[in-house]
Structure formats: structure tokens, C-alpha cells
Amino acid sequence: MTPTRFLKGFILSFVLFTLLDAVWHAGLMADFYNERLAVLNPGLGGAPGFSPFILFLEAVNAAAITYFVLRTASNNRPLADGAMIGAILGFTVISSVNVLNHALIPGWDTTMVVVDTAWGTASGLVVGIGVAALCIPQKRGWFAWMHR
């Protein structure tokens, strides 16, 4: 893994994670999250707003997925490996945050834990595929990644 390849993957991961999370949390599922967060802090009206820590979390996730996809994805099946690594890391990171919140914060919604963990898994999968597709040399042909 070269520094240039890592930087390219990191930038791609960071942009993808940030865009996907913005569309999911502030767009498609905004009402779902706002309704559940309003219970925890009625003063906010449920809307969590923006925090620089969000970008920090996106950067940490981007660095981790980029590193592990580029270090462990096989040249024989980079997209499949990237998808698997991304999904596993997405699940691990987001489920850790959600389960910890559920355990420590009274009123943290169980449904939100499940939905957000599923989202973390899906977004990790998409980002893992993106890193593998753009940063790992591919064999020729559309379906070459499926074969060992």
C-alpha cells in the first residue's frame, strides 16, 4: 500500500461516509432520529445539529476502512473482500457506539440501536466496495472479482 493509494482511498472514504450519513441522518431518516432524540433532550426538539465530532468520527471510520481494505483485500477478489471488510468494520464501529449508548444513557431507544447498526453495516459495505474499486488494481472483465 503506497501513501498515495491510501490518501486516495481515505479521501474517497471520507467523502462517501459524510455524504451517505448526511443523506441518511439529516434527510431520509431525520424524523426517525429526531423523534427518538427528543426524548433524551427535549430542549433540542430532537434535532441534534452539527458537531465537529461528526467529522472526526467520519475521518476515523474512513481511515480504518481504507487501511484494512487496502491491506487485506485480495487482488483476486478485491470488490468482494472490500464489501466484507467494510461491512464488518461498519457493523463493529456503529454497533459499539449504539450498544454503549443504550447501556449508559437512560432512554436510548432499542429500535434506534438496531436501525443505526444496520445503517452502519450498509454504509461500511458501500465505502469498502468504493475503496476496493478505485484503489486496488482490478483484473479484466466485469465479473473477474467473483472468482478466486
PDB file of C-alpha atoms in Angstrom:
ATOM      1  CA  MET A   1       0.000   0.000   0.000  1.00  0.00           C
ATOM      2  CA  THR A   2       1.512   3.283  -1.084  1.00  0.00           C
ATOM      3  CA  PRO A   3       0.866   6.594   0.678  1.00  0.00           C
ATOM      4  CA  THR A   4      -0.762   7.912  -2.498  1.00  0.00           C
ATOM      5  CA  ARG A   5      -3.124   4.949  -2.697  1.00  0.00           C
ATOM      6  CA  PHE A   6      -4.009   5.319   0.995  1.00  0.00           C
ATOM      7  CA  LEU A   7      -4.629   9.073   0.633  1.00  0.00           C
ATOM      8  CA  LYS A   8      -6.834   8.483  -2.411  1.00  0.00           C
ATOM      9  CA  GLY A   9      -8.795   5.826  -0.512  1.00  0.00           C
ATOM     10  CA  PHE A  10      -9.067   7.986   2.609  1.00  0.00           C
ATOM     11  CA  ILE A  11     -10.429  10.976   0.689  1.00  0.00           C
ATOM     12  CA  LEU A  12     -12.916   8.758  -1.131  1.00  0.00           C
ATOM     13  CA  SER A  13     -13.994   7.083   2.131  1.00  0.00           C
ATOM     14  CA  PHE A  14     -14.339  10.370   3.993  1.00  0.00           C
ATOM     15  CA  VAL A  15     -16.438  11.969   1.258  1.00  0.00           C
ATOM     16  CA  LEU A  16     -18.615   8.860   0.849  1.00  0.00           C
ATOM     17  CA  PHE A  17     -19.195   8.425   4.588  1.00  0.00           C
ATOM     18  CA  THR A  18     -20.003  12.111   5.045  1.00  0.00           C
ATOM     19  CA  LEU A  19     -22.434  12.227   2.113  1.00  0.00           C
ATOM     20  CA  LEU A  20     -24.107   8.921   2.958  1.00  0.00           C
ATOM     21  CA  ASP A  21     -24.533   9.864   6.621  1.00  0.00           C
ATOM     22  CA  ALA A  22     -25.839  13.340   5.763  1.00  0.00           C
ATOM     23  CA  VAL A  23     -28.455  11.903   3.404  1.00  0.00           C
ATOM     24  CA  TRP A  24     -29.410   9.185   5.912  1.00  0.00           C
ATOM     25  CA  HIS A  25     -29.404  11.068   9.229  1.00  0.00           C
ATOM     26  CA  ALA A  26     -30.430  14.563   8.108  1.00  0.00           C
ATOM     27  CA  GLY A  27     -32.558  13.555   5.119  1.00  0.00           C
ATOM     28  CA  LEU A  28     -34.219  10.185   4.725  1.00  0.00           C
ATOM     29  CA  MET A  29     -34.365   9.231   8.405  1.00  0.00           C
ATOM     30  CA  ALA A  30     -34.342  12.681  10.051  1.00  0.00           C
ATOM     31  CA  ASP A  31     -37.815  12.296  11.567  1.00  0.00           C
ATOM     32  CA  PHE A  32     -36.963   8.843  12.911  1.00  0.00           C
ATOM     33  CA  TYR A  33     -33.844  10.098  14.720  1.00  0.00           C
ATOM     34  CA  ASN A  34     -35.326  13.452  15.810  1.00  0.00           C
ATOM     35  CA  GLU A  35     -38.341  11.731  17.378  1.00  0.00           C
ATOM     36  CA  ARG A  36     -36.138   9.420  19.431  1.00  0.00           C
ATOM     37  CA  LEU A  37     -33.543  12.028  20.378  1.00  0.00           C
ATOM     38  CA  ALA A  38     -36.238  14.478  21.542  1.00  0.00           C
ATOM     39  CA  VAL A  39     -36.970  12.075  24.407  1.00  0.00           C
ATOM     40  CA  LEU A  40     -33.360  12.384  25.576  1.00  0.00           C
ATOM     41  CA  ASN A  41     -33.123  16.175  25.300  1.00  0.00           C
ATOM     42  CA  PRO A  42     -36.470  17.983  24.929  1.00  0.00           C
ATOM     43  CA  GLY A  43     -34.661  21.342  24.752  1.00  0.00           C
ATOM     44  CA  LEU A  44     -33.216  20.445  21.361  1.00  0.00           C
ATOM     45  CA  GLY A  45     -36.562  19.451  19.940  1.00  0.00           C
ATOM     46  CA  GLY A  46     -34.884  16.262  18.799  1.00  0.00           C
ATOM     47  CA  ALA A  47     -32.672  17.903  16.184  1.00  0.00           C
ATOM     48  CA  PRO A  48     -29.073  17.140  17.202  1.00  0.00           C
ATOM     49  CA  GLY A  49     -27.486  19.766  14.972  1.00  0.00           C
ATOM     50  CA  PHE A  50     -23.943  19.646  13.657  1.00  0.00           C
ATOM     51  CA  SER A  51     -20.822  18.942  15.686  1.00  0.00           C
ATOM     52  CA  PRO A  52     -17.173  18.842  14.582  1.00  0.00           C
ATOM     53  CA  PHE A  53     -17.011  15.455  16.310  1.00  0.00           C
ATOM     54  CA  ILE A  54     -19.153  14.097  13.480  1.00  0.00           C
ATOM     55  CA  LEU A  55     -16.352  14.875  11.025  1.00  0.00           C
ATOM     56  CA  PHE A  56     -13.833  13.340  13.426  1.00  0.00           C
ATOM     57  CA  LEU A  57     -15.850  10.107  13.532  1.00  0.00           C
ATOM     58  CA  GLU A  58     -16.153  10.129   9.726  1.00  0.00           C
ATOM     59  CA  ALA A  59     -12.357  10.559   9.451  1.00  0.00           C
ATOM     60  CA  VAL A  60     -11.651   7.712  11.897  1.00  0.00           C
ATOM     61  CA  ASN A  61     -14.036   5.392  10.051  1.00  0.00           C
ATOM     62  CA  ALA A  62     -12.575   6.415   6.693  1.00  0.00           C
ATOM     63  CA  ALA A  63      -9.009   5.763   7.847  1.00  0.00           C
ATOM     64  CA  ALA A  64      -9.892   2.357   9.319  1.00  0.00           C
ATOM     65  CA  ILE A  65     -11.809   1.081   6.314  1.00  0.00           C
ATOM     66  CA  THR A  66      -9.205   2.394   3.879  1.00  0.00           C
ATOM     67  CA  TYR A  67      -6.362   0.792   5.806  1.00  0.00           C
ATOM     68  CA  PHE A  68      -7.994  -2.605   6.239  1.00  0.00           C
ATOM     69  CA  VAL A  69      -9.385  -2.809   2.707  1.00  0.00           C
ATOM     70  CA  LEU A  70      -6.038  -1.902   1.148  1.00  0.00           C
ATOM     71  CA  ARG A  71      -4.043  -4.200   3.472  1.00  0.00           C
ATOM     72  CA  THR A  72      -6.237  -7.289   3.372  1.00  0.00           C
ATOM     73  CA  ALA A  73      -8.324  -7.303   0.200  1.00  0.00           C
ATOM     74  CA  SER A  74      -7.146  -9.983  -2.183  1.00  0.00           C
ATOM     75  CA  ASN A  75      -6.128  -8.992  -5.686  1.00  0.00           C
ATOM     76  CA  ASN A  76      -8.190 -11.962  -6.823  1.00  0.00           C
ATOM     77  CA  ARG A  77     -11.468 -10.695  -5.307  1.00  0.00           C
ATOM     78  CA  PRO A  78     -10.970  -7.061  -4.248  1.00  0.00           C
ATOM     79  CA  LEU A  79     -14.610  -5.926  -4.502  1.00  0.00           C
ATOM     80  CA  ALA A  80     -15.996  -8.894  -2.585  1.00  0.00           C
ATOM     81  CA  ASP A  81     -13.263  -8.553   0.046  1.00  0.00           C
ATOM     82  CA  GLY A  82     -13.786  -4.780   0.221  1.00  0.00           C
ATOM     83  CA  ALA A  83     -17.515  -5.301   0.741  1.00  0.00           C
ATOM     84  CA  MET A  84     -16.944  -7.840   3.501  1.00  0.00           C
ATOM     85  CA  ILE A  85     -14.282  -5.786   5.302  1.00  0.00           C
ATOM     86  CA  GLY A  86     -16.352  -2.600   5.011  1.00  0.00           C
ATOM     87  CA  ALA A  87     -19.495  -4.292   6.325  1.00  0.00           C
ATOM     88  CA  ILE A  88     -17.663  -5.891   9.256  1.00  0.00           C
ATOM     89  CA  LEU A  89     -15.977  -2.622  10.256  1.00  0.00           C
ATOM     90  CA  GLY A  90     -19.188  -0.635   9.770  1.00  0.00           C
ATOM     91  CA  PHE A  91     -21.073  -3.091  11.964  1.00  0.00           C
ATOM     92  CA  THR A  92     -18.354  -3.187  14.616  1.00  0.00           C
ATOM     93  CA  VAL A  93     -17.884   0.566  14.972  1.00  0.00           C
ATOM     94  CA  ILE A  94     -21.525   1.611  14.856  1.00  0.00           C
ATOM     95  CA  SER A  95     -22.847  -1.252  16.973  1.00  0.00           C
ATOM     96  CA  SER A  96     -20.201  -0.489  19.615  1.00  0.00           C
ATOM     97  CA  VAL A  97     -21.321   3.139  19.814  1.00  0.00           C
ATOM     98  CA  ASN A  98     -25.023   2.257  19.849  1.00  0.00           C
ATOM     99  CA  VAL A  99     -24.826  -0.584  22.360  1.00  0.00           C
ATOM    100  CA  LEU A 100     -22.686   1.549  24.673  1.00  0.00           C
ATOM    101  CA  ASN A 101     -25.186   4.428  24.385  1.00  0.00           C
ATOM    102  CA  HIS A 102     -28.050   2.018  25.070  1.00  0.00           C
ATOM    103  CA  ALA A 103     -26.284   0.653  28.137  1.00  0.00           C
ATOM    104  CA  LEU A 104     -25.247   4.002  29.620  1.00  0.00           C
ATOM    105  CA  ILE A 105     -27.896   6.545  28.571  1.00  0.00           C
ATOM    106  CA  PRO A 106     -31.347   6.049  30.079  1.00  0.00           C
ATOM    107  CA  GLY A 107     -33.996   6.217  27.365  1.00  0.00           C
ATOM    108  CA  TRP A 108     -31.710   5.326  24.454  1.00  0.00           C
ATOM    109  CA  ASP A 109     -34.101   3.606  22.058  1.00  0.00           C
ATOM    110  CA  THR A 110     -33.534  -0.071  21.190  1.00  0.00           C
ATOM    111  CA  THR A 111     -35.064   0.406  17.739  1.00  0.00           C
ATOM    112  CA  MET A 112     -32.548   3.156  17.061  1.00  0.00           C
ATOM    113  CA  VAL A 113     -29.731   0.786  18.036  1.00  0.00           C
ATOM    114  CA  VAL A 114     -30.930  -1.810  15.515  1.00  0.00           C
ATOM    115  CA  VAL A 115     -31.656   0.648  12.680  1.00  0.00           C
ATOM    116  CA  ASP A 116     -28.431   2.611  13.125  1.00  0.00           C
ATOM    117  CA  THR A 117     -26.350  -0.574  13.343  1.00  0.00           C
ATOM    118  CA  ALA A 118     -27.921  -1.839  10.107  1.00  0.00           C
ATOM    119  CA  TRP A 119     -27.151   1.535   8.523  1.00  0.00           C
ATOM    120  CA  GLY A 120     -23.534   1.427   9.722  1.00  0.00           C
ATOM    121  CA  THR A 121     -23.140  -2.031   8.208  1.00  0.00           C
ATOM    122  CA  ALA A 122     -24.643  -0.936   4.874  1.00  0.00           C
ATOM    123  CA  SER A 123     -22.635   2.286   4.622  1.00  0.00           C
ATOM    124  CA  GLY A 124     -19.422   0.435   5.527  1.00  0.00           C
ATOM    125  CA  LEU A 125     -20.156  -2.096   2.796  1.00  0.00           C
ATOM    126  CA  VAL A 126     -20.648   0.662   0.189  1.00  0.00           C
ATOM    127  CA  VAL A 127     -17.478   2.501   1.230  1.00  0.00           C
ATOM    128  CA  GLY A 128     -15.463  -0.749   1.295  1.00  0.00           C
ATOM    129  CA  ILE A 129     -16.533  -1.510  -2.273  1.00  0.00           C
ATOM    130  CA  GLY A 130     -15.684   2.050  -3.329  1.00  0.00           C
ATOM    131  CA  VAL A 131     -12.173   1.875  -1.880  1.00  0.00           C
ATOM    132  CA  ALA A 132     -11.525  -1.526  -3.430  1.00  0.00           C
ATOM    133  CA  ALA A 133     -12.893  -0.448  -6.815  1.00  0.00           C
ATOM    134  CA  LEU A 134     -10.830   2.729  -7.060  1.00  0.00           C
ATOM    135  CA  CYS A 135      -7.649   1.864  -5.180  1.00  0.00           C
ATOM    136  CA  ILE A 136      -6.901  -1.800  -5.918  1.00  0.00           C
ATOM    137  CA  PRO A 137      -5.819  -2.840  -9.405  1.00  0.00           C
ATOM    138  CA  GLN A 138      -8.613  -4.893 -10.976  1.00  0.00           C
ATOM    139  CA  LYS A 139      -8.463  -7.954 -13.180  1.00  0.00           C
ATOM    140  CA  ARG A 140     -10.063  -7.527 -16.561  1.00  0.00           C
ATOM    141  CA  GLY A 141     -13.750  -8.178 -17.027  1.00  0.00           C
ATOM    142  CA  TRP A 142     -16.836  -7.223 -15.080  1.00  0.00           C
ATOM    143  CA  PHE A 143     -17.095 -10.435 -13.074  1.00  0.00           C
ATOM    144  CA  ALA A 144     -13.413 -11.261 -12.547  1.00  0.00           C
ATOM    145  CA  TRP A 145     -13.687 -10.148  -8.906  1.00  0.00           C
ATOM    146  CA  MET A 146     -16.086 -13.004  -8.156  1.00  0.00           C
ATOM    147  CA  HIS A 147     -13.634 -15.768  -8.992  1.00  0.00           C
ATOM    148  CA  ARG A 148     -10.666 -16.934  -6.958  1.00  0.00           C
TER     149      ARG A 148
END
